[in-house]
Amino acid sequence: MGTPDRLVGAPDGLVGAPWSADPYSDALVTGHGPLFLRRADGWLLPLEVERWCARADAVDLAVLGRCEGAVLDVGCGPGRLVAELAARGRTALGIDVSEAAVAHTVRFGGQALRRSVFEPLPGEGRWGTALLLDGNVGIGGDPAALLRRMSQLLARGGLLIAETLPDMDVDVDERVSVRIVRAADPRSAVGPAFPWARLGSPALLRYAERAGWRPDGQWTAGGRSFVALRNRSDRRDRSRSSAAEPPNSTAVISSQRARNPSPERPVADR
C-alpha cells in the first residue's frame, strides 16, 4: 500500500537522516532485526524491531490507557501505538523521520507525518498527551532541549509519558555518538554518526525539574520503566521562542480515520 505524498514529503532537514537510511528502513519492511545502535567503542544497544513492528502489547495498552485528549507519538516508528489509538477512535498523530516508519504506520491504520520533533508540527501547544517511548527520550542527544520542545507541544497541564532505562532506580545519564548497524560487525555501519542519550528515571526527573515539569508518576511493567510528567508552561512561555531550538543534529528517531485531524491542521481544543 502506497503512502500519500502529503504524509511522507521529506522536509529539507531530513535529507540523509540516519533513521531514514538502511538498514533501519529494511528492518521495518521485513519486520525483524537484528539491528543495533553502535557506539564508537563498539558497545551495542539492541533495537527491538520485532516488538515495534507488532501490535501493541499489554504494557503498551496500559500506557495508552493513561493518555488524555489528543495524543502525539514522537518517534512513532512503525506505528503500533498510533494504530491502536486510531482503532479506539482516539485522535492521535505519529511523527518520525523515517519514510518506512510513516508508511508502516499508515498501513497499520494510524496517521503519521514524516517530520522531526524540532520542526513545526500541527497543533503546537494543544496536545493533551505526548509519548516518548522505546528509547525516544534519547532523541537528539540533548534531554534538556527535548524537554523544552515537548513543553512547547503540549497544552498547559498536558501529560508527557517517557520510557526510561528498565531499572528505574539506576541513575544513568549518558550522551553518546552512535551509528545504526545490522550486526556486530563494525563494517556493517550505514550512514553518519549521530548523537543519542540514555537516561534512567532519576536523571530524567532531574532534567524535568529544571525545565519546570511536575512529576505525575513512575511505574514499571514487563521489564520496562516509565515516568509521567505534567507540563507547567503556558502559551506566554512558549511564545518567547518563535521556533524550536534543536540540538546539534538533524537526526531523530523512531516510533486515524474520519475523527483524525488533518496532518497539516491543528488538533481540536480539548
Coordinates of N, CA and C in Angstrom, one line a residue, residues 15-252:
V15 N 16.8 15.2 4.9 CA 17.6 14.5 3.9 C 18.8 13.9 4.5
G16 N 19.0 12.6 4.3 CA 20.2 12.0 4.8 C 20.2 11.6 6.3
A17 N 19.0 11.8 6.9 CA 18.9 11.5 8.3 C 19.2 10.0 8.5
P18 N 20.0 9.6 9.6 CA 20.3 8.2 9.8 C 19.1 7.3 9.9
W19 N 18.0 7.7 10.5 CA 16.9 6.8 10.7 C 16.1 6.7 9.4
S20 N 16.4 7.4 8.4 CA 15.8 7.3 7.1 C 16.6 6.3 6.2
A21 N 17.8 5.9 6.6 CA 18.6 5.1 5.7 C 18.5 3.6 6.1
D22 N 18.9 2.8 5.2 CA 19.1 1.4 5.5 C 20.2 1.3 6.5
P23 N 20.3 0.3 7.4 CA 19.4 -0.9 7.5 C 18.1 -0.7 8.3
Y24 N 17.9 0.5 8.8 CA 16.6 0.7 9.6 C 15.4 0.5 8.7
S25 N 15.4 1.1 7.6 CA 14.2 1.0 6.7 C 14.0 -0.4 6.3
D26 N 15.1 -1.1 6.0 CA 15.0 -2.6 5.6 C 14.4 -3.4 6.7
A27 N 14.8 -3.1 8.0 CA 14.3 -3.8 9.1 C 12.8 -3.6 9.3
L28 N 12.3 -2.4 9.1 CA 10.9 -2.1 9.2 C 10.1 -2.8 8.1
V29 N 10.7 -2.9 6.9 CA 10.0 -3.6 5.8 C 9.8 -5.0 6.1
T30 N 10.9 -5.7 6.6 CA 10.9 -7.1 6.9 C 10.2 -7.4 8.2
G31 N 10.2 -6.4 9.1 CA 9.6 -6.7 10.4 C 10.5 -7.3 11.5
H32 N 11.8 -7.5 11.2 CA 12.7 -8.1 12.1 C 14.1 -7.6 12.0
G33 N 14.9 -7.8 13.0 CA 16.4 -7.5 13.0 C 17.2 -8.6 12.6
P34 N 18.4 -8.7 13.2 CA 18.9 -7.9 14.3 C 19.3 -6.5 13.8
L35 N 19.2 -5.6 14.7 CA 19.6 -4.2 14.5 C 20.1 -3.6 15.8
F36 N 21.1 -2.7 15.7 CA 21.7 -2.2 16.9 C 22.1 -0.7 16.6
L37 N 22.2 0.0 17.8 CA 22.9 1.3 17.8 C 24.3 0.9 18.3
R38 N 25.4 1.3 17.5 CA 26.7 1.0 17.9 C 27.5 2.3 18.2
R39 N 28.1 2.3 19.4 CA 28.9 3.4 19.9 C 30.3 3.3 19.2
A40 N 31.1 4.3 19.3 CA 32.4 4.3 18.6 C 33.3 3.3 19.3
D41 N 33.1 3.0 20.6 CA 34.0 2.0 21.2 C 33.5 0.6 21.0
G42 N 32.5 0.4 20.2 CA 32.0 -1.0 19.9 C 30.8 -1.4 20.7
W43 N 30.4 -0.7 21.7 CA 29.3 -1.0 22.6 C 28.0 -1.1 21.7
L44 N 27.2 -2.1 21.9 CA 26.0 -2.3 21.1 C 24.7 -2.2 21.9
L45 N 23.7 -1.5 21.4 CA 22.4 -1.4 22.0 C 21.4 -2.1 21.1
P46 N 20.9 -3.2 21.4 CA 19.9 -3.9 20.5 C 18.6 -3.1 20.4
L47 N 18.1 -3.1 19.2 CA 16.8 -2.4 18.9 C 15.7 -3.4 18.7
E48 N 14.6 -3.2 19.4 CA 13.6 -4.3 19.4 C 12.6 -4.2 18.2
V49 N 13.1 -4.4 17.1 CA 12.4 -4.2 15.8 C 11.1 -5.1 15.8
E50 N 11.2 -6.4 16.2 CA 10.1 -7.2 16.2 C 8.9 -6.7 17.1
R51 N 9.3 -6.2 18.3 CA 8.2 -5.7 19.1 C 7.6 -4.4 18.6
W52 N 8.5 -3.6 18.0 CA 8.0 -2.3 17.4 C 7.0 -2.6 16.2
C53 N 7.3 -3.6 15.4 CA 6.5 -3.9 14.3 C 5.3 -4.7 14.5
A54 N 5.1 -5.2 15.8 CA 4.0 -6.0 16.1 C 2.8 -5.1 16.6
R55 N 1.7 -5.6 16.9 CA 0.6 -4.9 17.5 C 1.0 -4.5 18.9
A56 N 0.3 -3.5 19.5 CA 0.6 -3.1 20.9 C 0.4 -4.2 21.8
D57 N 1.3 -4.4 22.8 CA 1.2 -5.5 23.8 C 0.5 -4.9 25.0
A58 N 0.5 -5.8 26.1 CA -0.2 -5.4 27.3 C 0.4 -4.2 28.0
V59 N 1.8 -4.1 27.9 CA 2.4 -3.0 28.6 C 2.1 -1.7 27.8
D60 N 2.1 -1.8 26.5 CA 1.7 -0.6 25.6 C 0.3 -0.2 25.9
L61 N -0.6 -1.2 26.0 CA -2.0 -0.8 26.3 C -2.2 -0.1 27.6
A62 N -1.5 -0.5 28.6 CA -1.6 0.1 29.9 C -1.1 1.6 29.8
V63 N -0.1 1.8 29.0 CA 0.4 3.2 28.8 C -0.7 4.0 28.1
L64 N -1.2 3.4 27.0 CA -2.3 4.1 26.3 C -3.5 4.4 27.1
G65 N -3.8 3.6 28.1 CA -4.9 3.8 29.0 C -4.7 5.0 29.8
R66 N -3.5 5.5 30.0 CA -3.2 6.7 30.8 C -3.3 8.0 29.9
C67 N -3.4 7.9 28.6 CA -3.3 9.0 27.7 C -4.6 9.9 27.9
E68 N -4.4 11.2 27.7 CA -5.5 12.1 27.8 C -5.6 13.0 26.6
G69 N -6.8 13.2 26.1 CA -7.0 14.1 25.0 C -6.3 13.6 23.7
A70 N -6.0 14.5 22.8 CA -5.3 14.1 21.6 C -3.9 13.7 21.9
V71 N -3.3 12.7 21.2 CA -2.1 12.1 21.5 C -1.1 12.3 20.4
L72 N 0.1 12.8 20.7 CA 1.2 12.9 19.8 C 2.3 11.9 20.1
D73 N 2.6 11.0 19.2 CA 3.6 9.9 19.5 C 4.9 10.4 18.7
V74 N 5.9 10.8 19.5 CA 7.1 11.3 18.9 C 8.1 10.2 18.7
G75 N 8.5 10.0 17.4 CA 9.3 8.9 17.1 C 8.5 7.6 17.0
C76 N 7.4 7.7 16.3 CA 6.4 6.7 16.3 C 6.8 5.3 15.8
G77 N 8.0 5.3 15.0 CA 8.4 4.1 14.4 C 7.3 3.5 13.5
P78 N 7.2 2.2 13.5 CA 6.2 1.6 12.6 C 4.8 1.7 13.1
G79 N 4.5 2.4 14.2 CA 3.2 2.9 14.4 C 2.2 2.1 15.2
R80 N 2.7 1.1 16.0 CA 1.7 0.3 16.7 C 0.9 1.0 17.7
L81 N 1.4 2.1 18.3 CA 0.7 2.8 19.3 C -0.4 3.7 18.7
V82 N 0.0 4.4 17.6 CA -0.9 5.3 16.9 C -2.0 4.5 16.3
A83 N -1.7 3.3 15.7 CA -2.7 2.5 15.2 C -3.7 2.0 16.2
E84 N -3.2 1.6 17.4 CA -4.1 1.2 18.5 C -5.0 2.3 18.9
L85 N -4.5 3.5 19.0 CA -5.3 4.6 19.4 C -6.4 4.9 18.4
A86 N -6.0 4.8 17.1 CA -6.9 5.0 16.0 C -8.1 4.0 16.0
A87 N -7.7 2.7 16.3 CA -8.7 1.7 16.4 C -9.7 1.9 17.6
R88 N -9.3 2.7 18.6 CA -10.2 3.0 19.7 C -10.9 4.3 19.4
G89 N -10.7 4.9 18.2 CA -11.4 6.2 17.9 C -10.8 7.4 18.5
R90 N -9.5 7.3 19.0 CA -8.9 8.4 19.6 C -8.2 9.3 18.6
T91 N -8.1 10.5 18.8 CA -7.3 11.4 18.0 C -5.8 11.3 18.3
A92 N -5.0 10.9 17.3 CA -3.6 10.6 17.5 C -2.8 10.9 16.2
L93 N -1.6 11.3 16.4 CA -0.7 11.5 15.3 C 0.7 11.0 15.6
G94 N 1.3 10.3 14.7 CA 2.7 9.9 14.9 C 3.6 10.8 14.1
I95 N 4.8 11.0 14.6 CA 5.8 11.7 13.7 C 7.1 10.9 13.8
D96 N 7.8 10.8 12.7 CA 9.0 10.0 12.6 C 9.8 10.5 11.4
V97 N 11.1 10.5 11.4 CA 11.9 10.9 10.3 C 12.1 9.9 9.2
S98 N 11.6 8.6 9.5 CA 11.8 7.5 8.6 C 10.6 7.4 7.7
E99 N 10.8 7.4 6.4 CA 9.7 7.2 5.5 C 9.1 5.8 5.6
A100 N 9.9 4.8 5.8 CA 9.4 3.5 6.0 C 8.6 3.4 7.3
A101 N 8.9 4.1 8.3 CA 8.2 4.1 9.6 C 6.8 4.7 9.4
V102 N 6.8 5.8 8.7 CA 5.5 6.5 8.4 C 4.6 5.6 7.5
A103 N 5.2 5.0 6.5 CA 4.4 4.2 5.6 C 3.8 3.0 6.4
H104 N 4.6 2.4 7.3 CA 4.1 1.3 8.1 C 3.0 1.7 9.0
T105 N 3.1 2.9 9.6 CA 2.1 3.4 10.5 C 0.8 3.5 9.7
V106 N 0.8 4.1 8.5 CA -0.4 4.2 7.7 C -1.0 2.9 7.4
R107 N -0.2 1.9 7.0 CA -0.7 0.6 6.7 C -1.3 -0.1 7.9
F108 N -0.8 0.3 9.1 CA -1.4 -0.2 10.4 C -2.7 0.4 10.7
G109 N -3.1 1.5 10.0 CA -4.3 2.2 10.3 C -4.2 3.5 11.1
G110 N -2.9 4.0 11.3 CA -2.7 5.2 12.0 C -2.4 6.4 11.1
Q111 N -2.3 7.5 11.6 CA -1.9 8.7 10.9 C -0.5 9.2 11.3
A112 N 0.3 9.6 10.4 CA 1.7 9.9 10.7 C 2.2 10.9 9.7
L113 N 3.2 11.7 10.2 CA 3.9 12.7 9.3 C 5.4 12.4 9.4
R114 N 6.0 12.5 8.2 CA 7.5 12.4 8.2 C 8.0 13.8 8.6
R115 N 8.4 13.9 9.9 CA 8.7 15.2 10.5 C 9.6 15.0 11.7
S116 N 10.6 15.9 11.9 CA 11.4 15.9 13.1 C 10.6 16.6 14.2
V117 N 10.7 16.2 15.4 CA 10.1 16.9 16.5 C 10.5 18.3 16.7
F118 N 11.7 18.7 16.1 CA 12.2 20.0 16.2 C 11.7 20.9 15.1
E119 N 10.9 20.4 14.2 CA 10.3 21.2 13.1 C 8.9 21.6 13.5
P120 N 8.3 22.6 12.8 CA 6.9 22.9 13.1 C 6.0 21.8 13.0
L121 N 5.0 21.6 13.9 CA 4.1 20.5 13.9 C 2.7 21.0 14.1
P122 N 1.7 20.2 13.6 CA 0.3 20.6 13.8 C -0.1 20.6 15.3
G123 N -0.9 21.6 15.6 CA -1.5 21.6 17.0 C -0.5 21.9 18.1
E124 N 0.5 22.7 17.8 CA 1.5 23.0 18.8 C 0.9 23.7 20.0
G125 N 1.2 23.3 21.2 CA 0.6 23.9 22.4 C -0.8 23.4 22.7
R126 N -1.3 22.4 22.0 CA -2.7 22.0 22.2 C -2.8 20.5 22.4
W127 N -1.7 19.7 22.3 CA -1.8 18.3 22.5 C -2.0 17.9 24.0
G128 N -2.9 17.0 24.2 CA -3.2 16.6 25.6 C -2.2 15.6 26.2
T129 N -1.6 14.8 25.3 CA -0.6 13.8 25.7 C 0.5 13.7 24.7
A130 N 1.7 13.6 25.1 CA 2.8 13.2 24.2 C 3.6 12.0 24.7
L131 N 4.0 11.2 23.8 CA 4.7 10.0 24.1 C 6.2 10.0 23.7
L132 N 7.1 9.6 24.5 CA 8.5 9.4 24.2 C 8.8 7.9 24.7
L133 N 8.4 7.0 23.9 CA 8.6 5.6 24.3 C 9.8 4.9 23.5
D134 N 10.1 3.7 23.8 CA 11.0 2.9 23.0 C 12.4 3.6 22.9
G135 N 12.8 4.3 23.9 CA 14.2 4.9 23.9 C 14.1 6.3 23.3
N136 N 13.0 6.8 22.9 CA 12.9 8.1 22.2 C 13.3 9.3 23.1
V137 N 13.4 9.1 24.4 CA 13.9 10.1 25.3 C 15.3 10.5 24.9
G138 N 16.0 9.7 24.1 CA 17.3 9.9 23.7 C 17.4 10.8 22.4
I139 N 16.3 11.2 21.9 CA 16.3 11.9 20.6 C 17.2 13.1 20.7
G140 N 18.1 13.3 19.7 CA 18.9 14.5 19.6 C 20.1 14.5 20.6
G141 N 20.2 13.6 21.5 CA 21.3 13.5 22.5 C 21.3 14.7 23.4
D142 N 20.2 15.4 23.6 CA 20.2 16.6 24.5 C 18.8 16.5 25.2
P143 N 18.7 15.8 26.3 CA 17.4 15.7 27.0 C 16.8 17.1 27.4
A144 N 17.6 18.0 27.8 CA 17.1 19.3 28.2 C 16.4 20.0 27.0
A145 N 17.0 20.0 25.8 CA 16.4 20.6 24.7 C 15.1 19.8 24.3
L146 N 15.1 18.5 24.4 CA 14.0 17.8 24.0 C 12.8 18.1 25.0
L147 N 13.1 18.2 26.3 CA 12.0 18.5 27.2 C 11.5 19.9 27.0
R148 N 12.3 20.9 26.6 CA 11.8 22.2 26.3 C 10.9 22.1 25.1
R149 N 11.3 21.3 24.1 CA 10.4 21.2 22.9 C 9.1 20.5 23.2
M150 N 9.1 19.5 24.0 CA 7.9 18.8 24.4 C 6.9 19.8 25.2
S151 N 7.5 20.6 26.0 CA 6.7 21.6 26.7 C 6.0 22.6 25.7
Q152 N 6.6 22.9 24.6 CA 6.0 23.7 23.6 C 4.9 23.0 22.9
L153 N 4.9 21.7 22.8 CA 3.9 21.0 22.0 C 2.7 20.7 22.8
L154 N 2.8 20.5 24.1 CA 1.7 20.1 25.0 C 0.9 21.3 25.5
A155 N -0.3 21.1 25.7 CA -1.1 22.1 26.4 C -0.7 22.3 27.8
R156 N -1.0 23.4 28.4 CA -0.7 23.6 29.9 C -1.4 22.5 30.6
G157 N -0.7 21.8 31.5 CA -1.2 20.7 32.2 C -1.2 19.4 31.4
G158 N -0.7 19.4 30.2 CA -0.7 18.3 29.4 C 0.3 17.2 29.9
L159 N 0.1 16.0 29.5 CA 0.8 14.8 30.0 C 1.9 14.3 29.1
L160 N 3.1 14.2 29.6 CA 4.2 13.5 28.9 C 4.5 12.2 29.5
I161 N 4.5 11.1 28.7 CA 4.8 9.8 29.2 C 6.1 9.4 28.5
A162 N 7.2 9.2 29.3 CA 8.5 8.9 28.7 C 9.0 7.5 29.3
E163 N 9.6 6.7 28.4 CA 10.2 5.5 28.9 C 11.6 5.7 29.1
T164 N 12.1 5.2 30.3 CA 13.5 5.3 30.7 C 14.1 3.9 30.7
L165 N 15.4 3.8 31.1 CA 16.1 2.6 31.2 C 15.3 1.6 32.1
P166 N 15.4 0.3 31.8 CA 14.5 -0.7 32.5 C 14.5 -0.6 34.1
D167 N 15.7 -0.5 34.7 CA 15.8 -0.4 36.1 C 15.6 1.1 36.5
M168 N 14.4 1.4 37.1 CA 14.1 2.8 37.4 C 14.9 3.4 38.4
D169 N 15.6 2.6 39.2 CA 16.5 3.1 40.3 C 17.9 3.4 39.8
V170 N 18.3 2.9 38.6 CA 19.6 3.1 38.1 C 19.8 4.6 37.6
D171 N 20.8 5.3 38.1 CA 21.0 6.7 37.7 C 21.9 6.8 36.5
V172 N 21.4 6.6 35.3 CA 22.2 6.7 34.1 C 21.9 8.0 33.4
D173 N 22.9 8.8 33.0 CA 22.7 10.0 32.2 C 23.9 10.0 31.2
E174 N 23.7 9.4 30.1 CA 24.7 9.2 29.1 C 24.4 9.8 27.8
R175 N 25.3 10.5 27.2 CA 25.2 11.1 25.9 C 26.3 10.5 25.0
V176 N 25.9 9.9 23.9 CA 26.8 9.2 23.1 C 26.6 9.5 21.6
S177 N 27.6 9.2 20.8 CA 27.5 9.2 19.3 C 27.4 7.8 18.8
V178 N 26.4 7.5 18.0 CA 26.1 6.2 17.6 C 25.9 6.1 16.1
R179 N 25.9 4.9 15.6 CA 25.5 4.6 14.2 C 24.6 3.4 14.2
I180 N 23.7 3.3 13.2 CA 22.8 2.2 13.1 C 23.6 1.1 12.4
V181 N 23.6 -0.1 12.9 CA 24.2 -1.3 12.3 C 23.3 -2.5 12.3
R182 N 23.5 -3.3 11.3 CA 22.7 -4.5 11.1 C 23.2 -5.7 12.0
A183 N 24.5 -5.7 12.3 CA 25.1 -6.8 13.0 C 26.3 -6.2 13.8
A184 N 26.9 -7.1 14.6 CA 28.0 -6.6 15.5 C 29.3 -6.3 14.7
D185 N 29.3 -6.7 13.4 CA 30.5 -6.4 12.6 C 30.6 -4.8 12.4
P186 N 31.7 -4.2 12.8 CA 31.8 -2.7 12.7 C 31.7 -2.3 11.2
R187 N 32.0 -3.2 10.3 CA 31.9 -2.8 8.9 C 30.5 -2.6 8.4
S188 N 29.5 -3.1 9.2 CA 28.2 -3.0 8.7 C 27.5 -1.7 9.0
A189 N 28.2 -0.7 9.6 CA 27.6 0.6 9.9 C 27.2 1.3 8.6
V190 N 26.0 1.9 8.6 CA 25.5 2.6 7.5 C 25.1 4.0 7.9
G191 N 25.4 5.0 7.1 CA 25.0 6.4 7.5 C 25.9 7.0 8.5
P192 N 25.7 8.3 8.7 CA 26.6 9.1 9.6 C 26.3 8.8 11.1
A193 N 27.3 9.1 11.9 CA 27.1 9.0 13.4 C 26.2 10.2 13.8
F194 N 25.4 9.9 14.8 CA 24.5 11.0 15.3 C 24.4 10.9 16.8
P195 N 24.1 12.0 17.5 CA 24.0 12.0 19.0 C 22.8 11.3 19.5
W196 N 22.9 10.6 20.6 CA 21.9 9.9 21.3 C 22.1 10.0 22.8
A197 N 21.0 9.8 23.6 CA 21.1 9.8 25.0 C 20.4 8.6 25.6
R198 N 20.9 8.2 26.8 CA 20.3 7.1 27.5 C 20.1 7.6 28.9
L199 N 18.9 7.5 29.4 CA 18.5 8.1 30.7 C 17.8 7.1 31.6
G200 N 18.2 7.0 32.9 CA 17.4 6.4 33.9 C 16.4 7.3 34.4
S201 N 15.4 6.8 35.2 CA 14.4 7.7 35.7 C 14.9 8.8 36.6
P202 N 15.9 8.6 37.5 CA 16.4 9.7 38.3 C 16.9 10.9 37.4
A203 N 17.7 10.5 36.4 CA 18.2 11.6 35.5 C 17.1 12.4 34.8
L204 N 16.2 11.6 34.3 CA 15.1 12.3 33.6 C 14.3 13.2 34.5
L205 N 14.1 12.8 35.7 CA 13.4 13.6 36.7 C 14.2 14.9 37.1
R206 N 15.5 14.8 37.1 CA 16.3 16.0 37.3 C 16.2 17.0 36.2
Y207 N 16.3 16.5 35.0 CA 16.1 17.4 33.8 C 14.7 18.0 33.8
A208 N 13.7 17.2 34.2 CA 12.3 17.7 34.2 C 12.1 18.8 35.2
E209 N 12.7 18.6 36.4 CA 12.5 19.6 37.5 C 13.2 20.9 37.0
R210 N 14.3 20.9 36.4 CA 15.0 22.1 36.0 C 14.2 22.8 34.9
A211 N 13.5 22.0 34.1 CA 12.7 22.5 32.9 C 11.3 22.9 33.3
G212 N 10.9 22.8 34.6 CA 9.6 23.2 35.1 C 8.5 22.2 35.0
W213 N 8.8 20.9 34.7 CA 7.8 19.9 34.7 C 7.4 19.4 36.1
R214 N 6.2 19.0 36.2 CA 5.8 18.4 37.5 C 5.7 16.9 37.4
P215 N 6.4 16.2 38.3 CA 6.2 14.7 38.3 C 4.8 14.3 38.5
D216 N 4.4 13.2 37.8 CA 3.0 12.8 37.9 C 2.9 11.2 38.0
G217 N 4.1 10.6 38.2 CA 4.0 9.2 38.5 C 5.2 8.4 37.9
Q218 N 5.5 7.3 38.4 CA 6.5 6.4 37.9 C 6.0 4.9 38.1
W219 N 6.4 4.1 37.1 CA 6.0 2.7 37.3 C 6.8 1.8 36.4
T220 N 6.8 0.5 36.7 CA 7.5 -0.5 35.8 C 6.4 -1.5 35.4
A221 N 6.6 -2.1 34.3 CA 5.8 -3.2 33.8 C 6.5 -3.9 32.7
G222 N 6.4 -5.2 32.7 CA 7.0 -6.0 31.7 C 8.5 -5.8 31.4
G223 N 9.2 -5.4 32.5 CA 10.6 -5.2 32.4 C 10.9 -3.8 31.8
R224 N 9.9 -2.9 31.7 CA 10.1 -1.6 31.2 C 9.8 -0.5 32.3
S225 N 10.4 0.6 32.2 CA 10.1 1.7 33.2 C 9.6 3.0 32.5
F226 N 8.8 3.7 33.3 CA 8.1 4.8 32.7 C 8.0 6.0 33.7
V227 N 8.0 7.2 33.2 CA 7.8 8.4 34.0 C 6.8 9.2 33.4
A228 N 5.8 9.7 34.2 CA 4.8 10.6 33.7 C 5.1 12.0 34.2
L229 N 5.0 13.0 33.4 CA 5.3 14.4 33.8 C 4.1 15.3 33.3
R230 N 3.9 16.4 34.1 CA 2.9 17.4 33.7 C 3.5 18.7 33.3
N231 N 3.0 19.2 32.2 CA 3.5 20.5 31.6 C 3.0 21.7 32.4
R232 N 3.9 22.5 32.9 CA 3.5 23.7 33.6 C 3.6 25.0 32.8
S233 N 4.2 24.9 31.6 CA 4.3 26.1 30.9 C 3.0 26.5 30.2
D234 N 2.8 27.8 30.0 CA 1.6 28.3 29.3 C 2.0 28.9 28.0
R235 N 1.0 29.4 27.2 CA 1.3 29.9 25.9 C 2.3 31.1 25.9
R236 N 2.3 31.9 26.9 CA 3.2 33.0 27.0 C 4.6 32.5 27.1
D237 N 4.8 31.4 27.9 CA 6.2 30.8 28.0 C 6.6 30.3 26.6
R238 N 5.7 29.7 25.9 CA 6.1 29.1 24.6 C 6.3 30.2 23.5
S239 N 5.6 31.3 23.7 CA 5.7 32.4 22.7 C 7.1 33.1 22.8
R240 N 7.8 32.9 23.8 CA 9.1 33.6 23.9 C 10.1 33.1 22.9
S241 N 9.8 31.9 22.3 CA 10.7 31.4 21.2 C 9.8 31.1 20.1
S242 N 10.0 31.8 18.9 CA 9.1 31.6 17.8 C 9.3 30.3 17.1
A243 N 10.4 29.7 17.4 CA 10.7 28.4 16.7 C 11.5 27.5 17.7
A244 N 11.3 26.2 17.5 CA 12.0 25.3 18.4 C 13.5 25.4 18.2
E245 N 14.3 25.1 19.2 CA 15.7 25.2 19.2 C 16.3 23.7 19.2
P246 N 16.6 23.1 18.1 CA 17.0 21.8 18.1 C 18.5 21.7 18.6
P247 N 18.8 20.5 19.1 CA 20.3 20.3 19.4 C 21.0 20.2 18.1
N248 N 22.3 20.0 18.2 CA 23.2 20.0 17.0 C 23.1 18.7 16.3
S249 N 21.9 18.4 15.8 CA 21.7 17.2 15.0 C 20.4 17.3 14.2
T250 N 20.3 16.8 13.0 CA 19.1 16.7 12.3 C 18.5 15.4 12.4
A251 N 19.1 14.5 13.1 CA 18.7 13.1 13.1 C 17.9 12.8 14.4
V252 N 16.7 12.4 14.3 CA 15.9 12.0 15.4 C 15.1 10.7 15.1

